PDB file of C-alpha atoms in Angstrom:
ATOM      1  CA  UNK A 807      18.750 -89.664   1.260  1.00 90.00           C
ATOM      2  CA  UNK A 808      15.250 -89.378  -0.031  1.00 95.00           C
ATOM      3  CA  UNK A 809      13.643 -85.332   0.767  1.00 97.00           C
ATOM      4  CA  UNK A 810      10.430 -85.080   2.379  1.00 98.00           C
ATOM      5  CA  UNK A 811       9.820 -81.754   2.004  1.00 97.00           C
ATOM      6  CA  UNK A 812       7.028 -81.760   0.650  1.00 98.00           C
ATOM      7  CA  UNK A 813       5.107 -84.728   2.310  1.00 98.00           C
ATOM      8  CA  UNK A 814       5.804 -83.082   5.943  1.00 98.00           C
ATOM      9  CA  UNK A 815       4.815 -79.996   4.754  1.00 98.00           C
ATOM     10  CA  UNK A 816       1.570 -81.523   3.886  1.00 98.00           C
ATOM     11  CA  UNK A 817       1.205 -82.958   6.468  1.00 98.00           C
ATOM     12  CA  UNK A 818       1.646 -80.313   9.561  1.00 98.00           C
ATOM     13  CA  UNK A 819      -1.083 -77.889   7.027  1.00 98.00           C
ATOM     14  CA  UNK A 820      -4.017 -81.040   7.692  1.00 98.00           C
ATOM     15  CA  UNK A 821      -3.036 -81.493  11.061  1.00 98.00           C
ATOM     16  CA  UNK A 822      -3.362 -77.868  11.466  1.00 98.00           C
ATOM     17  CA  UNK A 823      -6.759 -77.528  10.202  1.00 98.00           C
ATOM     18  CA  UNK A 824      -7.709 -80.822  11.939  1.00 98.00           C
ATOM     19  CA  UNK A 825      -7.118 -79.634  15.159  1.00 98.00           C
ATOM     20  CA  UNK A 826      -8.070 -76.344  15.226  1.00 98.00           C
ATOM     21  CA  UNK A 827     -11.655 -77.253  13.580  1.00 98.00           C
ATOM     22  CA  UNK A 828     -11.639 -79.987  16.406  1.00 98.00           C
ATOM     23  CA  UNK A 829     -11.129 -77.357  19.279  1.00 98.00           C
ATOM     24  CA  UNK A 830     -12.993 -74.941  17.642  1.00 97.00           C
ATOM     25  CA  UNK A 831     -16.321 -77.982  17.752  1.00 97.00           C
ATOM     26  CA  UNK A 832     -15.633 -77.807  21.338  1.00 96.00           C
ATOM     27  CA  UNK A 833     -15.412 -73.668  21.918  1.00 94.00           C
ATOM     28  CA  UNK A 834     -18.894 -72.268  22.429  1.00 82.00           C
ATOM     29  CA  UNK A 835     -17.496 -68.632  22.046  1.00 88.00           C
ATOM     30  CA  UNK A 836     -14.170 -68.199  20.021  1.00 95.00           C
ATOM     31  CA  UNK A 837     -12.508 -69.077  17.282  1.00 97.00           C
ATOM     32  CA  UNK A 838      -8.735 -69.399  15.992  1.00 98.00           C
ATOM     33  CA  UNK A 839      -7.345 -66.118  14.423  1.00 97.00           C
ATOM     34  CA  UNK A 840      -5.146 -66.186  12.047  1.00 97.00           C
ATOM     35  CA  UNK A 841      -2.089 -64.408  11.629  1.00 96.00           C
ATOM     36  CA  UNK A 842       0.239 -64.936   8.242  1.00 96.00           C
ATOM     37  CA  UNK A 843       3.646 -63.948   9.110  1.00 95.00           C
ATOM     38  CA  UNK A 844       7.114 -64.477   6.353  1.00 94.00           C
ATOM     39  CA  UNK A 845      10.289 -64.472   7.222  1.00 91.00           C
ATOM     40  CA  UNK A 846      12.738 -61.815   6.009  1.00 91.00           C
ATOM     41  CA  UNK A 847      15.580 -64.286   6.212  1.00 89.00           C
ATOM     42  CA  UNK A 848      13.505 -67.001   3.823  1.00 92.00           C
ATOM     43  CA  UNK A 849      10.350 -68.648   4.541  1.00 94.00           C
ATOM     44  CA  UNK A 850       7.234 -67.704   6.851  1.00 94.00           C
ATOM     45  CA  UNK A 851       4.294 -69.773   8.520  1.00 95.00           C
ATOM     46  CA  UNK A 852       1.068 -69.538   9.612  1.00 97.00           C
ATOM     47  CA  UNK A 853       0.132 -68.894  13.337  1.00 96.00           C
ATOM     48  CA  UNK A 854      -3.031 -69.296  14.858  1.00 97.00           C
ATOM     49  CA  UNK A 855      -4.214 -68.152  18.410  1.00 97.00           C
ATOM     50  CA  UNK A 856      -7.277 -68.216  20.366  1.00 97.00           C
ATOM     51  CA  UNK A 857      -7.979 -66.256  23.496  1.00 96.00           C
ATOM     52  CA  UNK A 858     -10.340 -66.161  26.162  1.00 96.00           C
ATOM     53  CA  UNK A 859     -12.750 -68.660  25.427  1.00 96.00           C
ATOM     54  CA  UNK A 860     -15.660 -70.696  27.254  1.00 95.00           C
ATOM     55  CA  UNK A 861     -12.945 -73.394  26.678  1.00 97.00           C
ATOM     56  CA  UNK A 862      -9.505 -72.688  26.106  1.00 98.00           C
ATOM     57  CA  UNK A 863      -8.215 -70.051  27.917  1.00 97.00           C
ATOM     58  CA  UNK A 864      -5.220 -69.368  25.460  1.00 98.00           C
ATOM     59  CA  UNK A 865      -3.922 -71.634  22.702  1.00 97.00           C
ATOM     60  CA  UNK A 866      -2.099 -71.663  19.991  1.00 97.00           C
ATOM     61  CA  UNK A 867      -1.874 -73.974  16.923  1.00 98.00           C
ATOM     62  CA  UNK A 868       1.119 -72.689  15.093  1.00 97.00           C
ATOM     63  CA  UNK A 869       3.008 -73.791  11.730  1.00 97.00           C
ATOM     64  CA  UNK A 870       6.503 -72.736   9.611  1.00 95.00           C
ATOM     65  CA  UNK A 871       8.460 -73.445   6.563  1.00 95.00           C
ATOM     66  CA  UNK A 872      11.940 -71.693   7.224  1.00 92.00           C
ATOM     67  CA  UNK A 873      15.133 -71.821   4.794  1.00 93.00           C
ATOM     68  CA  UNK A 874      18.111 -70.096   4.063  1.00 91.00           C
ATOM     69  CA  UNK A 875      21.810 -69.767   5.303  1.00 88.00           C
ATOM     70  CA  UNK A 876      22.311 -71.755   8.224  1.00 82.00           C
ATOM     71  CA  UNK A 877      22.698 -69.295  11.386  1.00 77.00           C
ATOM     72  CA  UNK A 878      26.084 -69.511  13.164  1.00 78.00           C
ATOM     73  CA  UNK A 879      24.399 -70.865  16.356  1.00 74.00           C
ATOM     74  CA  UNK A 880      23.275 -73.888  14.290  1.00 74.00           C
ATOM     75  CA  UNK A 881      26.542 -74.252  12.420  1.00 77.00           C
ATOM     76  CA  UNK A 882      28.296 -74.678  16.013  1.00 77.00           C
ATOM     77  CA  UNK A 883      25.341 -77.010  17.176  1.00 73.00           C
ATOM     78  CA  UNK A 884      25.461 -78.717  14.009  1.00 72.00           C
ATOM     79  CA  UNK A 885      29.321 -78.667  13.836  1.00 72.00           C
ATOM     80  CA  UNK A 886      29.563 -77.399  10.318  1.00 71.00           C
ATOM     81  CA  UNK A 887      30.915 -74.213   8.868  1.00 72.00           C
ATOM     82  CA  UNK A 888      28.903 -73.087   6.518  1.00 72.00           C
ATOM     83  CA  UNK A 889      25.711 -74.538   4.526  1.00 80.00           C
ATOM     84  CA  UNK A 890      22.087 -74.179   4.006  1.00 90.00           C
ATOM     85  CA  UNK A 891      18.734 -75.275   5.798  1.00 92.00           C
ATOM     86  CA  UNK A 892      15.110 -75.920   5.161  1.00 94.00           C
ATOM     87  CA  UNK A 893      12.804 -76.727   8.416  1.00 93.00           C
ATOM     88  CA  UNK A 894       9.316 -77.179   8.836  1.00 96.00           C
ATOM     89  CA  UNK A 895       6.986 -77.973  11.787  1.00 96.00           C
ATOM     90  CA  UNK A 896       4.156 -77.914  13.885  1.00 97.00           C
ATOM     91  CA  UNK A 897       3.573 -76.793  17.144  1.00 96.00           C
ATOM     92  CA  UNK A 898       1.062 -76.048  19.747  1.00 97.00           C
ATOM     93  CA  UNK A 899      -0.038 -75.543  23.636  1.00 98.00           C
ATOM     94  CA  UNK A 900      -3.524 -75.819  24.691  1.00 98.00           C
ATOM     95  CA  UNK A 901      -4.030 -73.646  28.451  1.00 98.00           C
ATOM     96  CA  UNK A 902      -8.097 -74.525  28.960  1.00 98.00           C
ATOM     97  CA  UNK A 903     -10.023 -72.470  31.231  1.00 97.00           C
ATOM     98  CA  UNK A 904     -11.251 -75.148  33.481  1.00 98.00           C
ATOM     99  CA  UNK A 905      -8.153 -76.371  36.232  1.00 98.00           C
ATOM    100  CA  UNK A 906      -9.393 -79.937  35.889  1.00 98.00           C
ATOM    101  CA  UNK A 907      -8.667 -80.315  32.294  1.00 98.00           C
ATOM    102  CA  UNK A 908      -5.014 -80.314  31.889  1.00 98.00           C
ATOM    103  CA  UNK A 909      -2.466 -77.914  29.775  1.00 98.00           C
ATOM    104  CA  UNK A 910      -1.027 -79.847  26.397  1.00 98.00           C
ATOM    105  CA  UNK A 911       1.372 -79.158  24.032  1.00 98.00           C
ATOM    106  CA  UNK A 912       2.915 -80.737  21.229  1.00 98.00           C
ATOM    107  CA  UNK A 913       5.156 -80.604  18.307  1.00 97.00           C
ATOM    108  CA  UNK A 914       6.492 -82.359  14.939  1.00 98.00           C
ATOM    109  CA  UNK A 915       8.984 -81.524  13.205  1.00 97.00           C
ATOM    110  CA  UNK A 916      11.318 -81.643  10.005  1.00 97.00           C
ATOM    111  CA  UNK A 917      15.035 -80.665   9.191  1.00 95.00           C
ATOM    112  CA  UNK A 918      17.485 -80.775   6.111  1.00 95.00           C
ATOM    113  CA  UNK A 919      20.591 -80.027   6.038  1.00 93.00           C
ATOM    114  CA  UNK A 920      22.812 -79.227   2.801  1.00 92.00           C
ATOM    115  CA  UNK A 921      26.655 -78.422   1.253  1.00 86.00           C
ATOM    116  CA  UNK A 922      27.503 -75.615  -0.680  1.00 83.00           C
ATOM    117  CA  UNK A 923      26.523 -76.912  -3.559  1.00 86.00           C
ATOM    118  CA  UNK A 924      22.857 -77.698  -1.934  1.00 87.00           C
ATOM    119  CA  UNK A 925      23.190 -81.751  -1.872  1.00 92.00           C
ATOM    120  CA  UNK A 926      21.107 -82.841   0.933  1.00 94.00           C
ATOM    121  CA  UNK A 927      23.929 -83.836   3.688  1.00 92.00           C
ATOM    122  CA  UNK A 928      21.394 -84.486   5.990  1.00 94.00           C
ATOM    123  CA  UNK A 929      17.774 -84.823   7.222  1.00 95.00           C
ATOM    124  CA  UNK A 930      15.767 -85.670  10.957  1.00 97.00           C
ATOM    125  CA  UNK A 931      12.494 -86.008  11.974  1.00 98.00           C
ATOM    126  CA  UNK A 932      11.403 -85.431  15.687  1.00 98.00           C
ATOM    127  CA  UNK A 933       8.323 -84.650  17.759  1.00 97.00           C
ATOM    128  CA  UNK A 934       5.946 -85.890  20.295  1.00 98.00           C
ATOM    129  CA  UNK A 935       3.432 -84.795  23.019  1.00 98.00           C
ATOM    130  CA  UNK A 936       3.060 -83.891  26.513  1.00 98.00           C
ATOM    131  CA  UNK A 937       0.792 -83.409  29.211  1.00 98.00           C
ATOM    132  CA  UNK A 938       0.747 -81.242  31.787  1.00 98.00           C
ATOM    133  CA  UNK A 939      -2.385 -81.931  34.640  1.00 98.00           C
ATOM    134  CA  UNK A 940      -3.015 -79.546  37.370  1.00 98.00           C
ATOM    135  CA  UNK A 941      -5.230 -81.754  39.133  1.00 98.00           C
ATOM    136  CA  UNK A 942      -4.251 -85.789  38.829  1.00 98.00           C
ATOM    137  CA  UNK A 943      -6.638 -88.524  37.430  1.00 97.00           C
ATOM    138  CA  UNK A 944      -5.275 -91.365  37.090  1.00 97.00           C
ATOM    139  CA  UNK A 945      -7.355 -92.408  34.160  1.00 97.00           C
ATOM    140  CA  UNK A 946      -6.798 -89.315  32.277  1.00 98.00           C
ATOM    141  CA  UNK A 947      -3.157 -90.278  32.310  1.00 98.00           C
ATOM    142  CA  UNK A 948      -3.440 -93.735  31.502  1.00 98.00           C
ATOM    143  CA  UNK A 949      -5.376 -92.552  28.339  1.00 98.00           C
ATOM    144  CA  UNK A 950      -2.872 -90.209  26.971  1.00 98.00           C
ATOM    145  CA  UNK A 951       0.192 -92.843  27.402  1.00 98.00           C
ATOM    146  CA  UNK A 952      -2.323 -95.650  26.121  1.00 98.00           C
ATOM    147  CA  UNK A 953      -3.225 -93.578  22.558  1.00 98.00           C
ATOM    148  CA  UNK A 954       1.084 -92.720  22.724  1.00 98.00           C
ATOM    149  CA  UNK A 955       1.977 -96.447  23.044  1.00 98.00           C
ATOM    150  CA  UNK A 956      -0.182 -98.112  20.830  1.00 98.00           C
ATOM    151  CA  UNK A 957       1.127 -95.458  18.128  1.00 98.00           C
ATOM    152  CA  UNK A 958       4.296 -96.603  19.053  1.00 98.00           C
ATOM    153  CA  UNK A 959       3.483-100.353  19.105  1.00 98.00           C
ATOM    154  CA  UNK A 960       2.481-100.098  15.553  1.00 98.00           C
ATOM    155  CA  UNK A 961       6.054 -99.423  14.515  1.00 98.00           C
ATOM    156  CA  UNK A 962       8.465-101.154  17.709  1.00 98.00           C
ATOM    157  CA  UNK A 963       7.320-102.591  20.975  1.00 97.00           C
ATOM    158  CA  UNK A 964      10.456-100.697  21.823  1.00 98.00           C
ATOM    159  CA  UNK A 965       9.423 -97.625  21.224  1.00 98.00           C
ATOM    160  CA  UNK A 966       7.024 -95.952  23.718  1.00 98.00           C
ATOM    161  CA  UNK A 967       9.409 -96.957  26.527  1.00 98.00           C
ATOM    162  CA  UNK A 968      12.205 -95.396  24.914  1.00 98.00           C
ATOM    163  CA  UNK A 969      10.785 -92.196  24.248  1.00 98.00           C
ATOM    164  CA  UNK A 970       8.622 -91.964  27.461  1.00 98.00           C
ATOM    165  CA  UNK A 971      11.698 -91.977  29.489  1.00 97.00           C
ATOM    166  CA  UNK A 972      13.190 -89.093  26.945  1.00 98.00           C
ATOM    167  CA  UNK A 973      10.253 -87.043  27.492  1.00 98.00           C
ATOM    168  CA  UNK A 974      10.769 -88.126  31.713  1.00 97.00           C
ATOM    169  CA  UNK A 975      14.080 -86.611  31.428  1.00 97.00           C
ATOM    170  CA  UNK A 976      12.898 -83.665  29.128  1.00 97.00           C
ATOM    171  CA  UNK A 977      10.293 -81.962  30.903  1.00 97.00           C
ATOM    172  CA  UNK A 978      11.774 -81.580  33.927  1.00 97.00           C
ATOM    173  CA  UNK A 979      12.488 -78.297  36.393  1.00 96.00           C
ATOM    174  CA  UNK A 980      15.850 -78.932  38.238  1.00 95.00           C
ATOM    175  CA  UNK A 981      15.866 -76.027  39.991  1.00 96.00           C
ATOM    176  CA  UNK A 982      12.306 -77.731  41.472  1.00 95.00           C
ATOM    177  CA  UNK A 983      13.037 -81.173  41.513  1.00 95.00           C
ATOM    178  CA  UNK A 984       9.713 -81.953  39.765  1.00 96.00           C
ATOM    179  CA  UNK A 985       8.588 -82.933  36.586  1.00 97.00           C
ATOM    180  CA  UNK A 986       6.554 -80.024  34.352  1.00 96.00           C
ATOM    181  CA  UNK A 987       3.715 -82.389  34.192  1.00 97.00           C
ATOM    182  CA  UNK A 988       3.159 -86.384  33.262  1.00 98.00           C
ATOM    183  CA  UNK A 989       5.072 -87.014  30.394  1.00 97.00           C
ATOM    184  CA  UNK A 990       4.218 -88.643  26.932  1.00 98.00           C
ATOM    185  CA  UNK A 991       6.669 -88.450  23.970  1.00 98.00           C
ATOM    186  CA  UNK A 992       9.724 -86.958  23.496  1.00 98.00           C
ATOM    187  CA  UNK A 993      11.059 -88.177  19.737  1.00 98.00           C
ATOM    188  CA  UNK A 994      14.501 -85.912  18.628  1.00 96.00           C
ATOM    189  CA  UNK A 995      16.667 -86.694  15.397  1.00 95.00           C
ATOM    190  CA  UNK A 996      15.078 -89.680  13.575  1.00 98.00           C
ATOM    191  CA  UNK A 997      17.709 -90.333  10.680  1.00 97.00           C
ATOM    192  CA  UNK A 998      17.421 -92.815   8.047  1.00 96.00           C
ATOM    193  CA  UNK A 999      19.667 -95.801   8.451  1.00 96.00           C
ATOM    194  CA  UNK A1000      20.007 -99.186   6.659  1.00 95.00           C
ATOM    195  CA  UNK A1001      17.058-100.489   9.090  1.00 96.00           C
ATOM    196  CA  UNK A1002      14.600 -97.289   8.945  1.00 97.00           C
ATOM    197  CA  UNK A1003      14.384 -95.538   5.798  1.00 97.00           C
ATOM    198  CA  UNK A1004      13.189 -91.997   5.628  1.00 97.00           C
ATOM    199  CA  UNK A1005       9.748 -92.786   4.543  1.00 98.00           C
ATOM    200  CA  UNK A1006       9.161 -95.542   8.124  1.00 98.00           C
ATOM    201  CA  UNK A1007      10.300 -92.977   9.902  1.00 98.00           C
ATOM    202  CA  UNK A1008       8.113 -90.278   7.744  1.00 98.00           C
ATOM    203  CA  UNK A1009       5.178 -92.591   8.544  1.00 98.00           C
ATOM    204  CA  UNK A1010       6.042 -92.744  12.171  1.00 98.00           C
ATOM    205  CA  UNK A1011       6.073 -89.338  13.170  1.00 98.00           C
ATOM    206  CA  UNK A1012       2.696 -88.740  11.115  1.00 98.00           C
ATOM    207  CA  UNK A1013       1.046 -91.274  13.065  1.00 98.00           C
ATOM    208  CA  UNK A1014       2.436 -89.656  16.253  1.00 98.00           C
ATOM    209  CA  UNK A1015       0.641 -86.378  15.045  1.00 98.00           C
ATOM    210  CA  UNK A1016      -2.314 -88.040  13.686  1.00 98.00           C
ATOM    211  CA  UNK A1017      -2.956 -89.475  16.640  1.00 98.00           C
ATOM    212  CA  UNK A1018      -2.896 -86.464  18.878  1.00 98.00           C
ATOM    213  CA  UNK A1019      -6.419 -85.441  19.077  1.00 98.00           C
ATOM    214  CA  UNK A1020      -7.327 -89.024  20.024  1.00 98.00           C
ATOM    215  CA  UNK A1021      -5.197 -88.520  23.471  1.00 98.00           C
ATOM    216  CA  UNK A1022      -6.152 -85.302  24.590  1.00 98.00           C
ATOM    217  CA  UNK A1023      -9.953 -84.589  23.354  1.00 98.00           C
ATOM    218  CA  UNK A1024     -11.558 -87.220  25.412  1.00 98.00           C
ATOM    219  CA  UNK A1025      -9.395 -86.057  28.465  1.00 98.00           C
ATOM    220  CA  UNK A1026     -11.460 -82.353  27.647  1.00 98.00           C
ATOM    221  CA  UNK A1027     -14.819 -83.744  27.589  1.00 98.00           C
ATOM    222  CA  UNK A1028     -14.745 -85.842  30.586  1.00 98.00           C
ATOM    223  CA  UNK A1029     -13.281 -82.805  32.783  1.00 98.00           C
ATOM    224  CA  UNK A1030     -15.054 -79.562  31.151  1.00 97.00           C
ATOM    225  CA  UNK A1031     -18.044 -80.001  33.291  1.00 95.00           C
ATOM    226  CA  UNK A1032     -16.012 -80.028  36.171  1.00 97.00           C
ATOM    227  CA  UNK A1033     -17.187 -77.576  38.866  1.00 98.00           C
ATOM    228  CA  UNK A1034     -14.398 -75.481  40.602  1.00 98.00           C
ATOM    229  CA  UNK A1035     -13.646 -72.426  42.625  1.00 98.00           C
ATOM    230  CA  UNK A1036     -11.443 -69.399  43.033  1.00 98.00           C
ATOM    231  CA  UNK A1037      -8.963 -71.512  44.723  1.00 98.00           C
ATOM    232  CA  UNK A1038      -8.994 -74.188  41.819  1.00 98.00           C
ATOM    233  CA  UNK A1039      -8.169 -71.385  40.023  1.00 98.00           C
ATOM    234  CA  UNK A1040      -5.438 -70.071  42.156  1.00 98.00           C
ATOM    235  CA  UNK A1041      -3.680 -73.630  42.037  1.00 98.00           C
ATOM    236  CA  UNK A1042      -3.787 -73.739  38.434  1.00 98.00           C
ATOM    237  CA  UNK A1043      -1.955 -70.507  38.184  1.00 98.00           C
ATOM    238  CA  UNK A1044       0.354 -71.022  40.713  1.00 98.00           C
ATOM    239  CA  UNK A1045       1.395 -74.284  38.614  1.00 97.00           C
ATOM    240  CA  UNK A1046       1.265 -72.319  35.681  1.00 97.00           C
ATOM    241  CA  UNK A1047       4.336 -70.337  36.880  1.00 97.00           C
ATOM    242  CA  UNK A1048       6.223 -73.454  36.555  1.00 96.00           C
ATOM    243  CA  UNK A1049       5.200 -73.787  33.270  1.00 96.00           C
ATOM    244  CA  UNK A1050       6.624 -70.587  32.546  1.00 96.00           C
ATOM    245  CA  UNK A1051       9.729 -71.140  34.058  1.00 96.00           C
ATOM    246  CA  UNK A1052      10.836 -74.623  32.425  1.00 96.00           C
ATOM    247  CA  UNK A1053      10.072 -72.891  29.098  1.00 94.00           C
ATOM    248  CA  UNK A1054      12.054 -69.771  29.729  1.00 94.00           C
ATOM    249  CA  UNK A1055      14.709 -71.709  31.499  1.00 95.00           C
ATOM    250  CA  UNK A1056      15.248 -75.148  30.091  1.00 94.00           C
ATOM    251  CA  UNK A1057      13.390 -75.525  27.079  1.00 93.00           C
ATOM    252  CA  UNK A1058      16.054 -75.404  24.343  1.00 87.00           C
ATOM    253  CA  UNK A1059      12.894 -74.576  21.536  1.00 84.00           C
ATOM    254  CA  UNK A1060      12.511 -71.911  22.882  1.00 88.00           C
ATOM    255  CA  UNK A1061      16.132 -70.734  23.763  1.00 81.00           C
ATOM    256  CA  UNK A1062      17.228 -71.511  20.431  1.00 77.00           C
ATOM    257  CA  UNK A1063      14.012 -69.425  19.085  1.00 80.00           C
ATOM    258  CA  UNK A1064      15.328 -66.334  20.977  1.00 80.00           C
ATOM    259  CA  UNK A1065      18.683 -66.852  19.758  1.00 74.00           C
ATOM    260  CA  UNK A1066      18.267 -67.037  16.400  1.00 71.00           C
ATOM    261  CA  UNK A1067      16.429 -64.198  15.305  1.00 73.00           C
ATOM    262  CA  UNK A1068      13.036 -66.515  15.420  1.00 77.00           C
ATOM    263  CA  UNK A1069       9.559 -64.758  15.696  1.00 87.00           C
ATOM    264  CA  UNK A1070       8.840 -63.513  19.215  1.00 89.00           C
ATOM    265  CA  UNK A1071       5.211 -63.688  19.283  1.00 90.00           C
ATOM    266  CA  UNK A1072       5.197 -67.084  18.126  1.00 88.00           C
ATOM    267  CA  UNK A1073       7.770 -68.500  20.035  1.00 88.00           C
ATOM    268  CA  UNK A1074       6.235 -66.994  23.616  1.00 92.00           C
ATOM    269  CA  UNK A1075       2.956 -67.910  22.183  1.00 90.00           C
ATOM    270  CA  UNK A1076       3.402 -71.196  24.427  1.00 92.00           C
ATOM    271  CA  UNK A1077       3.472 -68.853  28.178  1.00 95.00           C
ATOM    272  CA  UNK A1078      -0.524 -69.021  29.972  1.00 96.00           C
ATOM    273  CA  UNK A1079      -2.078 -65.394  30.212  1.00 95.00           C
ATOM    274  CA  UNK A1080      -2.711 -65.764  33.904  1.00 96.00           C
ATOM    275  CA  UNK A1081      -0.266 -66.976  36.223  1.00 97.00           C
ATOM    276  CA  UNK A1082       0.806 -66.513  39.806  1.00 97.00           C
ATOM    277  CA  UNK A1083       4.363 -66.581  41.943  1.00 97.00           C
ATOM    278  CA  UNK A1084       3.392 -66.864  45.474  1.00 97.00           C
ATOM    279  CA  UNK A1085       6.453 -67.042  47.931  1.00 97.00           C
ATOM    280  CA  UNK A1086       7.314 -70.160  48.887  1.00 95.00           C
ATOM    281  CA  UNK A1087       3.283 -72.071  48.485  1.00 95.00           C
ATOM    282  CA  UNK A1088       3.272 -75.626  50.273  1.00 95.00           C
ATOM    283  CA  UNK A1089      -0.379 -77.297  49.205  1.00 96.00           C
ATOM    284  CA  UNK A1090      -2.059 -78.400  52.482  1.00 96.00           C
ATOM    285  CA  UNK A1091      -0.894 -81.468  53.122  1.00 95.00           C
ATOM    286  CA  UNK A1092      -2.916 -85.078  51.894  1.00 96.00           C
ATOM    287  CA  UNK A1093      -5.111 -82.542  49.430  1.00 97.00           C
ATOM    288  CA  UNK A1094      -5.890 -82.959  45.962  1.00 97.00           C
ATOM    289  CA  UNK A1095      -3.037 -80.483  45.497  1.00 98.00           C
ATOM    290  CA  UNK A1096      -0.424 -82.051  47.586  1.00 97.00           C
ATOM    291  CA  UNK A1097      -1.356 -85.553  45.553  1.00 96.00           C
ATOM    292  CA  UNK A1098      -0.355 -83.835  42.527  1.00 96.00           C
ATOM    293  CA  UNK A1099       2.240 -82.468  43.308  1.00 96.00           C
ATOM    294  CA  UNK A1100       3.364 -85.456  45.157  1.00 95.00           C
ATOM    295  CA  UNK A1101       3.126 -87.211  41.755  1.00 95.00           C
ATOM    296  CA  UNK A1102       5.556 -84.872  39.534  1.00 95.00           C
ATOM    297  CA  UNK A1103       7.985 -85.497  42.140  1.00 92.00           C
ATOM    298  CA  UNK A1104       9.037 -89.041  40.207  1.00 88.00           C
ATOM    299  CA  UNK A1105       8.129 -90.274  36.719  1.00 87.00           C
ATOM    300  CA  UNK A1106       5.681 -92.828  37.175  1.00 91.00           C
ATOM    301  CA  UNK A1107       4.765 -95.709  34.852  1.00 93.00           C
ATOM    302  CA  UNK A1108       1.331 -96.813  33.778  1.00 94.00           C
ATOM    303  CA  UNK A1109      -0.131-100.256  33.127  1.00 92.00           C
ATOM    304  CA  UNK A1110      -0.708-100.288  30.106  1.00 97.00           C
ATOM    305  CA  UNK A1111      -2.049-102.580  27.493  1.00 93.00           C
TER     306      UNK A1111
END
């Protein structure tokens, strides 16, 4: 096994700066702030947040480089006894201001795994992208899977359908019975093999990344003009709460995060600033919030080109 260490890590610090000077184009009143944090256990990472802006509500753009002894937890997972680890990634969530543009997140990541004696044993890459829509355009949709699947194209026809359905199956409230928004990618434990070395797979995931800002900025300015009211508002939040909960419940990120000793501000960096719980809302029915919610009910598949 080939390392590549030092090409991801490359990597997730352009896309970083790529997307947060691309947001920041778009802001009229806020930037990112920066916040350099290390790890006492090895390793540290850079997070960036923005808050209350004409545009994004709250966001975060976040990146790490962690290493050391591999934590119990991730010996059990990992099914190992002892051993050292070096992973590196990306990750970020986009909550705009305006109801009509949707809530996005996304992440790519990196792991090695080694012996006592520090021999690479072995190595994944994983990531992907997801959107979550509080009102639904059909079109905006179609866009974000099109961008995903001709990524995917470029590498295997098989490969957008495969990992759509993984994301499907991912980003989904049980206890709701509904999906946490429309999908996209959902790429876990890419390992070279004697058909995909480390470097197509390498490639892959960058172009995943790469292509990110392709599938979600158009979706922002077509919707940021958008006029709405209180109750737009209201609907967003409510939907927010769900949000909230598949994180906090199901997402195994951030589980794992909480488990092992991660960085609390940057893990719960991901949870809106404004949400609402109210008792058992029902949408009126045949509105643009019903529709919506009608639609996370089932995966749906788009015609795509």
């Amino acid at each position: 096994m080939i390392s590549y260490k030092k090409e991801f890590i490359e990597f997730i610090h352009n896309l970083q700066d790529e997307i947060c000077e691309s947001i920041e184009n778009e802001e009229e009143k806020e930037k990112f702030k920066e916040d350099i944090w290390e790890r006492p256990e090895g390793g540290g990472g850079k997070t960036r947040i923005i808050e209350n802006g004409a545009l994004i509500e709250k966001g975060g753009v976040n990146t790490s480089i962690v290493f050391g002894t591999l934590p119990e937890i991730m010996q059990k997972q990992f099914k190992v006894k002892e051993g050292d680890f070096f992973a590196c990634g990306i990750s970020l969530v986009l909550h705009p201001n305006n109801p009509f543009i949707p809530t996005v997140h996304a992440n790519y990541r990196y792991f090695e795994l080694y012996d006592n004696d520090h021999k690479l044993v072995d190595m994944w890459f994983a990531g992907g992208s997801d959107l979550t829509p509080y009102y639904y355009y059909e079109e905006d949709a179609i866009h974000f899977h099109q961008i995903n699947k001709n990524t995917c194209d470029k590498f295997d026809a098989k490969f957008y359908l495969k990992y759509k359905k993984s994301c499907d199956n991912y980003f989904y409230n049980q206890h709701r019975d509904e999906a946490r928004g429309i999908g996209g990618l959902f790429i876990d434990y890419l390992r070279p093999t004697s058909t995909h070395s480390e470097k197509f797979w390498f490639d892959f995931i960058k172009s995943v990344g790469n292509g990110f800002l392709a599938s979600y900025l158009p979706i922002v300015k077509k919707r940021r003009e958008n006029k709405y009211t209180r109750e737009n508002k209201d609907w967003q939040e409510i939907r927010r709460g769900r949000y909230v909960e598949f994180n906090l419940i199901h997402d195994k990120g951030t589980l794992f995060g909480l488990k092992t000793n991660g960085r609390i501000e940057s893990i719960l960096m991901s949870l809106p600033p404004r949400v609402q719980w109210v008792y058992n809302f029902k949408p009126v029915k045949d509105s643009a919030e019903s529709k919506t919610l009608d639609i996370l009910k089932t995966p749906k598949d788009y015609k795509l080109n």
